[in-house]
PDB file of C-alpha atoms in Angstrom:
ATOM      1  CA  UNK A   7      72.459 101.156  86.824  1.00 90.00           C
ATOM      2  CA  UNK A   8      74.345 100.659  83.540  1.00 93.00           C
ATOM      3  CA  UNK A   9      72.982 103.853  82.039  1.00 91.00           C
ATOM      4  CA  UNK A  10      73.723 105.915  85.067  1.00 92.00           C
ATOM      5  CA  UNK A  11      77.218 104.376  85.349  1.00 94.00           C
ATOM      6  CA  UNK A  12      77.927 105.202  81.731  1.00 92.00           C
ATOM      7  CA  UNK A  13      76.670 108.769  82.159  1.00 92.00           C
ATOM      8  CA  UNK A  14      78.881 109.268  85.125  1.00 92.00           C
ATOM      9  CA  UNK A  15      81.901 107.884  83.465  1.00 92.00           C
ATOM     10  CA  UNK A  16      81.487 109.918  80.310  1.00 92.00           C
ATOM     11  CA  UNK A  17      81.008 113.231  82.572  1.00 90.00           C
ATOM     12  CA  UNK A  18      84.168 112.227  84.368  1.00 89.00           C
ATOM     13  CA  UNK A  19      86.178 112.194  81.084  1.00 88.00           C
ATOM     14  CA  UNK A  20      86.016 108.583  79.582  1.00 88.00           C
ATOM     15  CA  UNK A  21      87.911 109.282  76.328  1.00 79.00           C
ATOM     16  CA  UNK A  22      86.229 106.920  73.836  1.00 79.00           C
ATOM     17  CA  UNK A  23      82.510 106.411  74.528  1.00 82.00           C
ATOM     18  CA  UNK A  24      82.172 103.686  71.843  1.00 80.00           C
ATOM     19  CA  UNK A  25      84.526 101.537  73.821  1.00 83.00           C
ATOM     20  CA  UNK A  26      82.797 101.783  77.096  1.00 92.00           C
ATOM     21  CA  UNK A  27      79.959  99.243  76.859  1.00 91.00           C
ATOM     22  CA  UNK A  28      81.553  95.835  77.084  1.00 92.00           C
ATOM     23  CA  UNK A  29      80.356  92.404  78.343  1.00 92.00           C
ATOM     24  CA  UNK A  30      82.272  92.831  81.465  1.00 94.00           C
ATOM     25  CA  UNK A  31      80.201  95.926  82.354  1.00 95.00           C
ATOM     26  CA  UNK A  32      77.075  93.801  82.174  1.00 94.00           C
ATOM     27  CA  UNK A  33      78.708  91.202  84.444  1.00 94.00           C
ATOM     28  CA  UNK A  34      79.517  93.805  87.050  1.00 95.00           C
ATOM     29  CA  UNK A  35      76.121  95.211  86.908  1.00 94.00           C
ATOM     30  CA  UNK A  36      74.477  91.771  87.268  1.00 95.00           C
ATOM     31  CA  UNK A  37      76.579  91.009  90.359  1.00 94.00           C
ATOM     32  CA  UNK A  38      75.770  94.311  91.933  1.00 92.00           C
ATOM     33  CA  UNK A  39      72.027  94.009  91.296  1.00 92.00           C
ATOM     34  CA  UNK A  40      71.977  90.306  92.563  1.00 91.00           C
ATOM     35  CA  UNK A  41      74.053  91.432  95.600  1.00 88.00           C
ATOM     36  CA  UNK A  42      76.538  88.697  94.827  1.00 88.00           C
ATOM     37  CA  UNK A  43      80.251  88.825  95.311  1.00 92.00           C
ATOM     38  CA  UNK A  44      81.466  91.188  92.518  1.00 93.00           C
ATOM     39  CA  UNK A  45      85.071  90.191  92.760  1.00 92.00           C
ATOM     40  CA  UNK A  46      85.438  87.927  89.707  1.00 94.00           C
ATOM     41  CA  UNK A  47      83.319  90.445  87.603  1.00 95.00           C
ATOM     42  CA  UNK A  48      85.513  93.262  88.659  1.00 96.00           C
ATOM     43  CA  UNK A  49      88.620  91.184  87.736  1.00 95.00           C
ATOM     44  CA  UNK A  50      87.210  90.684  84.287  1.00 95.00           C
ATOM     45  CA  UNK A  51      86.394  94.319  84.060  1.00 95.00           C
ATOM     46  CA  UNK A  52      90.025  95.242  84.686  1.00 94.00           C
ATOM     47  CA  UNK A  53      91.218  92.729  82.090  1.00 93.00           C
ATOM     48  CA  UNK A  54      88.767  93.997  79.558  1.00 93.00           C
ATOM     49  CA  UNK A  55      89.750  97.523  80.041  1.00 92.00           C
ATOM     50  CA  UNK A  56      93.498  96.746  79.780  1.00 89.00           C
ATOM     51  CA  UNK A  57      92.890  94.720  76.523  1.00 86.00           C
ATOM     52  CA  UNK A  58      91.086  97.688  75.075  1.00 84.00           C
ATOM     53  CA  UNK A  59      93.881  99.902  75.887  1.00 80.00           C
ATOM     54  CA  UNK A  60      92.507 101.907  78.826  1.00 86.00           C
ATOM     55  CA  UNK A  61      95.201 103.002  81.333  1.00 86.00           C
ATOM     56  CA  UNK A  62      94.877 102.304  84.921  1.00 88.00           C
ATOM     57  CA  UNK A  63      93.935 105.844  85.824  1.00 87.00           C
ATOM     58  CA  UNK A  64      91.068 105.891  83.229  1.00 90.00           C
ATOM     59  CA  UNK A  65      90.007 102.433  84.520  1.00 92.00           C
ATOM     60  CA  UNK A  66      89.932 103.457  88.192  1.00 93.00           C
ATOM     61  CA  UNK A  67      88.104 106.586  87.368  1.00 93.00           C
ATOM     62  CA  UNK A  68      85.377 104.526  85.578  1.00 94.00           C
ATOM     63  CA  UNK A  69      85.267 102.356  88.649  1.00 95.00           C
ATOM     64  CA  UNK A  70      84.793 105.442  90.824  1.00 94.00           C
ATOM     65  CA  UNK A  71      81.861 106.494  88.655  1.00 93.00           C
ATOM     66  CA  UNK A  72      80.209 103.002  89.314  1.00 95.00           C
ATOM     67  CA  UNK A  73      80.872 103.475  93.125  1.00 94.00           C
ATOM     68  CA  UNK A  74      79.289 106.963  93.046  1.00 93.00           C
ATOM     69  CA  UNK A  75      76.230 105.572  91.242  1.00 92.00           C
ATOM     70  CA  UNK A  76      75.915 102.862  93.776  1.00 92.00           C
ATOM     71  CA  UNK A  77      76.162 105.203  96.804  1.00 90.00           C
ATOM     72  CA  UNK A  78      74.417 108.373  95.676  1.00 86.00           C
ATOM     73  CA  UNK A  79      70.808 108.584  94.876  1.00 79.00           C
ATOM     74  CA  UNK A  80      71.187 111.698  92.624  1.00 76.00           C
ATOM     75  CA  UNK A  81      71.121 111.327  88.948  1.00 73.00           C
ATOM     76  CA  UNK A  82      74.215 113.516  88.639  1.00 78.00           C
ATOM     77  CA  UNK A  83      77.150 112.120  90.653  1.00 83.00           C
ATOM     78  CA  UNK A  84      80.857 113.092  91.048  1.00 85.00           C
ATOM     79  CA  UNK A  85      83.192 110.114  91.012  1.00 88.00           C
ATOM     80  CA  UNK A  86      85.764 110.155  93.780  1.00 90.00           C
ATOM     81  CA  UNK A  87      88.742 107.777  93.285  1.00 89.00           C
ATOM     82  CA  UNK A  88      89.822 108.182  96.905  1.00 89.00           C
ATOM     83  CA  UNK A  89      86.425 107.043  98.144  1.00 90.00           C
ATOM     84  CA  UNK A  90      86.721 103.624  96.472  1.00 91.00           C
ATOM     85  CA  UNK A  91      86.470 100.675  98.767  1.00 92.00           C
ATOM     86  CA  UNK A  92      89.936  98.851  98.854  1.00 90.00           C
ATOM     87  CA  UNK A  93      88.651  95.499  97.754  1.00 92.00           C
ATOM     88  CA  UNK A  94      86.725  97.041  94.751  1.00 93.00           C
ATOM     89  CA  UNK A  95      89.931  98.785  93.727  1.00 93.00           C
ATOM     90  CA  UNK A  96      92.096  95.890  94.258  1.00 92.00           C
ATOM     91  CA  UNK A  97      90.138  93.345  92.268  1.00 93.00           C
ATOM     92  CA  UNK A  98      89.873  95.746  89.264  1.00 94.00           C
ATOM     93  CA  UNK A  99      93.521  96.701  89.425  1.00 93.00           C
ATOM     94  CA  UNK A 100      94.540  92.943  89.587  1.00 91.00           C
ATOM     95  CA  UNK A 101      92.589  92.195  86.480  1.00 92.00           C
ATOM     96  CA  UNK A 102      94.086  95.200  84.674  1.00 92.00           C
ATOM     97  CA  UNK A 103      97.673  94.353  85.893  1.00 89.00           C
ATOM     98  CA  UNK A 104      97.215  90.729  84.775  1.00 84.00           C
ATOM     99  CA  UNK A 105      96.949  91.718  81.171  1.00 84.00           C
ATOM    100  CA  UNK A 106      99.527  94.425  81.326  1.00 80.00           C
ATOM    101  CA  UNK A 107     102.022  92.190  82.857  1.00 73.00           C
ATOM    102  CA  UNK A 108     101.625  89.762  80.045  1.00 71.00           C
ATOM    103  CA  UNK A 109     102.459  92.519  77.644  1.00 63.00           C
ATOM    104  CA  UNK A 110     105.493  93.541  79.480  1.00 58.00           C
ATOM    105  CA  UNK A 111     107.778  91.621  76.990  1.00 51.00           C
ATOM    106  CA  UNK A 112     107.350  94.288  74.421  1.00 51.00           C
ATOM    107  CA  UNK A 113     110.305  96.640  74.309  1.00 48.00           C
ATOM    108  CA  UNK A 114     109.533  99.842  75.894  1.00 58.00           C
ATOM    109  CA  UNK A 115     111.171 102.676  77.971  1.00 70.00           C
ATOM    110  CA  UNK A 116     108.372 102.555  80.358  1.00 73.00           C
ATOM    111  CA  UNK A 117     107.400  99.867  82.852  1.00 70.00           C
ATOM    112  CA  UNK A 118     103.800  98.889  81.745  1.00 67.00           C
ATOM    113  CA  UNK A 119     102.582  98.001  85.211  1.00 70.00           C
ATOM    114  CA  UNK A 120     103.506 101.141  87.059  1.00 76.00           C
ATOM    115  CA  UNK A 121     103.636 103.672  84.232  1.00 81.00           C
ATOM    116  CA  UNK A 122     107.166 104.751  85.437  1.00 88.00           C
ATOM    117  CA  UNK A 123     110.387 104.635  83.239  1.00 89.00           C
ATOM    118  CA  UNK A 124     112.556 101.729  83.254  1.00 87.00           C
ATOM    119  CA  UNK A 125     115.925 101.688  85.034  1.00 87.00           C
ATOM    120  CA  UNK A 126     117.602 101.643  81.506  1.00 86.00           C
ATOM    121  CA  UNK A 127     115.961 104.843  80.623  1.00 89.00           C
ATOM    122  CA  UNK A 128     116.988 106.422  83.963  1.00 91.00           C
ATOM    123  CA  UNK A 129     120.550 105.436  83.277  1.00 90.00           C
ATOM    124  CA  UNK A 130     120.338 107.091  79.866  1.00 90.00           C
ATOM    125  CA  UNK A 131     118.793 110.174  81.363  1.00 91.00           C
ATOM    126  CA  UNK A 132     121.677 110.305  83.926  1.00 91.00           C
ATOM    127  CA  UNK A 133     124.190 110.232  81.065  1.00 90.00           C
ATOM    128  CA  UNK A 134     122.491 113.284  79.564  1.00 91.00           C
ATOM    129  CA  UNK A 135     122.670 115.188  82.773  1.00 91.00           C
ATOM    130  CA  UNK A 136     126.328 114.330  83.486  1.00 90.00           C
ATOM    131  CA  UNK A 137     127.147 115.632  79.874  1.00 89.00           C
ATOM    132  CA  UNK A 138     124.912 118.596  80.343  1.00 86.00           C
ATOM    133  CA  UNK A 139     126.576 120.016  83.539  1.00 81.00           C
ATOM    134  CA  UNK A 140     129.984 119.428  85.091  1.00 76.00           C
ATOM    135  CA  UNK A 141     128.409 119.817  88.536  1.00 81.00           C
ATOM    136  CA  UNK A 142     125.496 117.349  88.126  1.00 78.00           C
ATOM    137  CA  UNK A 143     126.087 115.942  91.669  1.00 81.00           C
ATOM    138  CA  UNK A 144     125.390 119.421  93.066  1.00 86.00           C
ATOM    139  CA  UNK A 145     122.543 120.402  90.768  1.00 90.00           C
ATOM    140  CA  UNK A 146     120.643 117.089  90.769  1.00 92.00           C
ATOM    141  CA  UNK A 147     119.667 114.290  93.317  1.00 94.00           C
ATOM    142  CA  UNK A 148     117.671 111.127  93.429  1.00 95.00           C
ATOM    143  CA  UNK A 149     114.568 110.836  95.561  1.00 96.00           C
ATOM    144  CA  UNK A 150     114.308 107.032  96.537  1.00 95.00           C
ATOM    145  CA  UNK A 151     111.329 105.147  97.626  1.00 93.00           C
ATOM    146  CA  UNK A 152     111.525 101.650  98.938  1.00 90.00           C
ATOM    147  CA  UNK A 153     108.739  99.144 100.060  1.00 85.00           C
ATOM    148  CA  UNK A 154     109.183  96.362 102.444  1.00 77.00           C
ATOM    149  CA  UNK A 155     107.698  93.691  99.991  1.00 61.00           C
ATOM    150  CA  UNK A 156     108.982  90.800 102.289  1.00 61.00           C
ATOM    151  CA  UNK A 157     105.952  91.419 104.511  1.00 58.00           C
ATOM    152  CA  UNK A 158     103.454  91.314 101.652  1.00 55.00           C
ATOM    153  CA  UNK A 159     102.654  88.403  99.286  1.00 53.00           C
ATOM    154  CA  UNK A 160     101.678  87.713  95.686  1.00 52.00           C
ATOM    155  CA  UNK A 161      99.757  90.287  93.867  1.00 56.00           C
ATOM    156  CA  UNK A 162      99.667  92.604  96.957  1.00 63.00           C
ATOM    157  CA  UNK A 163     103.212  93.431  96.133  1.00 65.00           C
ATOM    158  CA  UNK A 164     102.307  94.560  92.596  1.00 69.00           C
ATOM    159  CA  UNK A 165      99.278  96.516  93.761  1.00 74.00           C
ATOM    160  CA  UNK A 166     101.413  98.265  96.522  1.00 77.00           C
ATOM    161  CA  UNK A 167     103.969  99.348  93.919  1.00 79.00           C
ATOM    162  CA  UNK A 168     101.241 100.540  91.583  1.00 81.00           C
ATOM    163  CA  UNK A 169      99.802 102.655  94.369  1.00 82.00           C
ATOM    164  CA  UNK A 170     102.993 104.258  95.392  1.00 84.00           C
ATOM    165  CA  UNK A 171     103.838 104.973  91.800  1.00 86.00           C
ATOM    166  CA  UNK A 172     100.655 107.064  91.427  1.00 86.00           C
ATOM    167  CA  UNK A 173     101.806 109.001  94.592  1.00 89.00           C
ATOM    168  CA  UNK A 174     104.990 109.570  92.968  1.00 92.00           C
ATOM    169  CA  UNK A 175     103.470 110.991  89.792  1.00 91.00           C
ATOM    170  CA  UNK A 176     101.224 113.277  91.942  1.00 91.00           C
ATOM    171  CA  UNK A 177     104.079 114.836  93.873  1.00 93.00           C
ATOM    172  CA  UNK A 178     106.568 114.954  90.984  1.00 93.00           C
ATOM    173  CA  UNK A 179     104.395 116.292  88.249  1.00 89.00           C
ATOM    174  CA  UNK A 180     106.922 118.846  86.732  1.00 87.00           C
ATOM    175  CA  UNK A 181     108.703 116.849  84.130  1.00 87.00           C
ATOM    176  CA  UNK A 182     111.052 114.857  86.406  1.00 92.00           C
ATOM    177  CA  UNK A 183     112.240 111.425  85.342  1.00 92.00           C
ATOM    178  CA  UNK A 184     110.426 108.784  87.449  1.00 94.00           C
ATOM    179  CA  UNK A 185     111.691 105.262  87.146  1.00 93.00           C
ATOM    180  CA  UNK A 186     111.542 101.772  88.776  1.00 89.00           C
ATOM    181  CA  UNK A 187     114.844 100.364  89.843  1.00 88.00           C
ATOM    182  CA  UNK A 188     113.528  96.964  91.007  1.00 80.00           C
ATOM    183  CA  UNK A 189     110.370  95.283  92.184  1.00 76.00           C
ATOM    184  CA  UNK A 190     110.202  97.399  95.421  1.00 82.00           C
ATOM    185  CA  UNK A 191     112.239 100.552  94.556  1.00 89.00           C
ATOM    186  CA  UNK A 192     111.366 103.639  92.587  1.00 92.00           C
ATOM    187  CA  UNK A 193     113.549 106.728  91.952  1.00 94.00           C
ATOM    188  CA  UNK A 194     113.048 110.240  90.830  1.00 95.00           C
ATOM    189  CA  UNK A 195     115.703 112.359  89.158  1.00 95.00           C
ATOM    190  CA  UNK A 196     115.188 115.877  90.413  1.00 94.00           C
ATOM    191  CA  UNK A 197     116.869 119.255  90.389  1.00 92.00           C
ATOM    192  CA  UNK A 198     117.815 120.434  93.876  1.00 92.00           C
ATOM    193  CA  UNK A 199     115.789 123.496  94.849  1.00 90.00           C
ATOM    194  CA  UNK A 200     114.050 125.087  97.855  1.00 92.00           C
ATOM    195  CA  UNK A 201     110.960 122.885  97.437  1.00 92.00           C
ATOM    196  CA  UNK A 202     112.586 119.604  97.388  1.00 94.00           C
ATOM    197  CA  UNK A 203     112.446 118.895 101.280  1.00 94.00           C
ATOM    198  CA  UNK A 204     108.699 119.701 101.243  1.00 95.00           C
ATOM    199  CA  UNK A 205     108.060 117.442  98.284  1.00 94.00           C
ATOM    200  CA  UNK A 206     109.833 114.631  99.930  1.00 95.00           C
ATOM    201  CA  UNK A 207     107.716 115.072 102.991  1.00 94.00           C
ATOM    202  CA  UNK A 208     104.541 115.228 100.894  1.00 94.00           C
ATOM    203  CA  UNK A 209     105.535 112.026  99.118  1.00 93.00           C
ATOM    204  CA  UNK A 210     105.838 110.218 102.686  1.00 91.00           C
ATOM    205  CA  UNK A 211     102.526 111.411 103.627  1.00 90.00           C
ATOM    206  CA  UNK A 212     100.698 110.614 100.356  1.00 89.00           C
ATOM    207  CA  UNK A 213     102.419 107.112 100.123  1.00 87.00           C
ATOM    208  CA  UNK A 214     101.336 106.335 103.642  1.00 85.00           C
ATOM    209  CA  UNK A 215      97.786 107.259 102.842  1.00 82.00           C
ATOM    210  CA  UNK A 216      97.738 105.119  99.772  1.00 80.00           C
ATOM    211  CA  UNK A 217      98.947 102.024 101.566  1.00 79.00           C
ATOM    212  CA  UNK A 218      96.850 102.497 104.568  1.00 77.00           C
ATOM    213  CA  UNK A 219      93.637 102.308 102.634  1.00 68.00           C
ATOM    214  CA  UNK A 220      94.110  98.546 101.682  1.00 65.00           C
ATOM    215  CA  UNK A 221      94.718  96.041 104.405  1.00 65.00           C
ATOM    216  CA  UNK A 222      96.400  93.621 102.003  1.00 62.00           C
ATOM    217  CA  UNK A 223      99.064  96.166 100.826  1.00 61.00           C
ATOM    218  CA  UNK A 224      99.442  97.790 104.194  1.00 60.00           C
ATOM    219  CA  UNK A 225     102.276  95.350 105.312  1.00 56.00           C
ATOM    220  CA  UNK A 226     104.393  96.830 102.529  1.00 58.00           C
ATOM    221  CA  UNK A 227     104.527 100.136 104.339  1.00 60.00           C
ATOM    222  CA  UNK A 228     105.427 102.483 105.558  1.00 72.00           C
ATOM    223  CA  UNK A 229     107.546 103.276 102.646  1.00 81.00           C
ATOM    224  CA  UNK A 230     111.161 104.494 103.203  1.00 88.00           C
ATOM    225  CA  UNK A 231     111.656 107.769 101.378  1.00 93.00           C
ATOM    226  CA  UNK A 232     114.946 109.599 101.211  1.00 94.00           C
ATOM    227  CA  UNK A 233     117.100 111.816  99.071  1.00 95.00           C
ATOM    228  CA  UNK A 234     120.356 110.291  97.624  1.00 93.00           C
ATOM    229  CA  UNK A 235     123.104 112.571  96.623  1.00 92.00           C
ATOM    230  CA  UNK A 236     124.516 111.810  93.032  1.00 92.00           C
ATOM    231  CA  UNK A 237     128.134 110.860  92.881  1.00 91.00           C
ATOM    232  CA  UNK A 238     130.849 112.823  91.134  1.00 89.00           C
ATOM    233  CA  UNK A 239     130.846 110.654  87.870  1.00 88.00           C
ATOM    234  CA  UNK A 240     128.392 108.971  85.638  1.00 88.00           C
ATOM    235  CA  UNK A 241     130.104 105.557  85.985  1.00 88.00           C
ATOM    236  CA  UNK A 242     129.658 105.991  89.746  1.00 90.00           C
ATOM    237  CA  UNK A 243     126.007 106.933  89.236  1.00 90.00           C
ATOM    238  CA  UNK A 244     125.372 103.867  87.161  1.00 88.00           C
ATOM    239  CA  UNK A 245     126.934 101.722  89.873  1.00 88.00           C
ATOM    240  CA  UNK A 246     124.852 103.496  92.434  1.00 90.00           C
ATOM    241  CA  UNK A 247     121.552 102.652  90.566  1.00 88.00           C
ATOM    242  CA  UNK A 248     122.531  99.005  90.422  1.00 83.00           C
ATOM    243  CA  UNK A 249     123.097  98.794  94.147  1.00 84.00           C
ATOM    244  CA  UNK A 250     119.939 100.741  95.038  1.00 85.00           C
ATOM    245  CA  UNK A 251     117.759  98.426  92.863  1.00 78.00           C
ATOM    246  CA  UNK A 252     118.738  95.248  94.735  1.00 65.00           C
TER     247      UNK A 252
END
């Protein structure tokens, strides 16, 4: 199993082969072969991957390689992240997030948990936009996404925000500024164009799909997604960001 898992992960694009074989991999394999509950082993795997510097996307793709090996008899398998069982994904993500959250004290322009820019960076970016064009409120807009975290609990809230952050990056992949405004709010600074309405609709659908896959994060949805017009001045825009993040 370990050999097939490694082969599948390497084929899927694992960046550093020498970093792949770790003790947590053996723990997961042992749990799977013994038909024991793999939850704790998957949490340790997520932690170990984060400590080694693997991103969440790379960690999840490696997990998908394991799932493909477990479910397909063929020696050559094709990892499919969307086919991952929700509990398998959740336990690994929790372990990964546990480590990354502890590292969050480092100064950075990026939220280490979601991979989105911080609210401070978005404020800086807005300042550049308002200096760049006198009609920023007409040329740009904010796409907002808010989760109802009051109906979720504990780590489920964190996992839900991580899932919708992935949806945001999938829909807005053209260099837009994506940022978190608060524990349950994300924003995208976008140029207004003829595709904006369609992209917002795609975000609603993709976010709903991400949250529906996991019963523990499903109460956080459906996510509210809308377009917010920018005010006339940068000072008003800064005040808007503060109010939206509450």
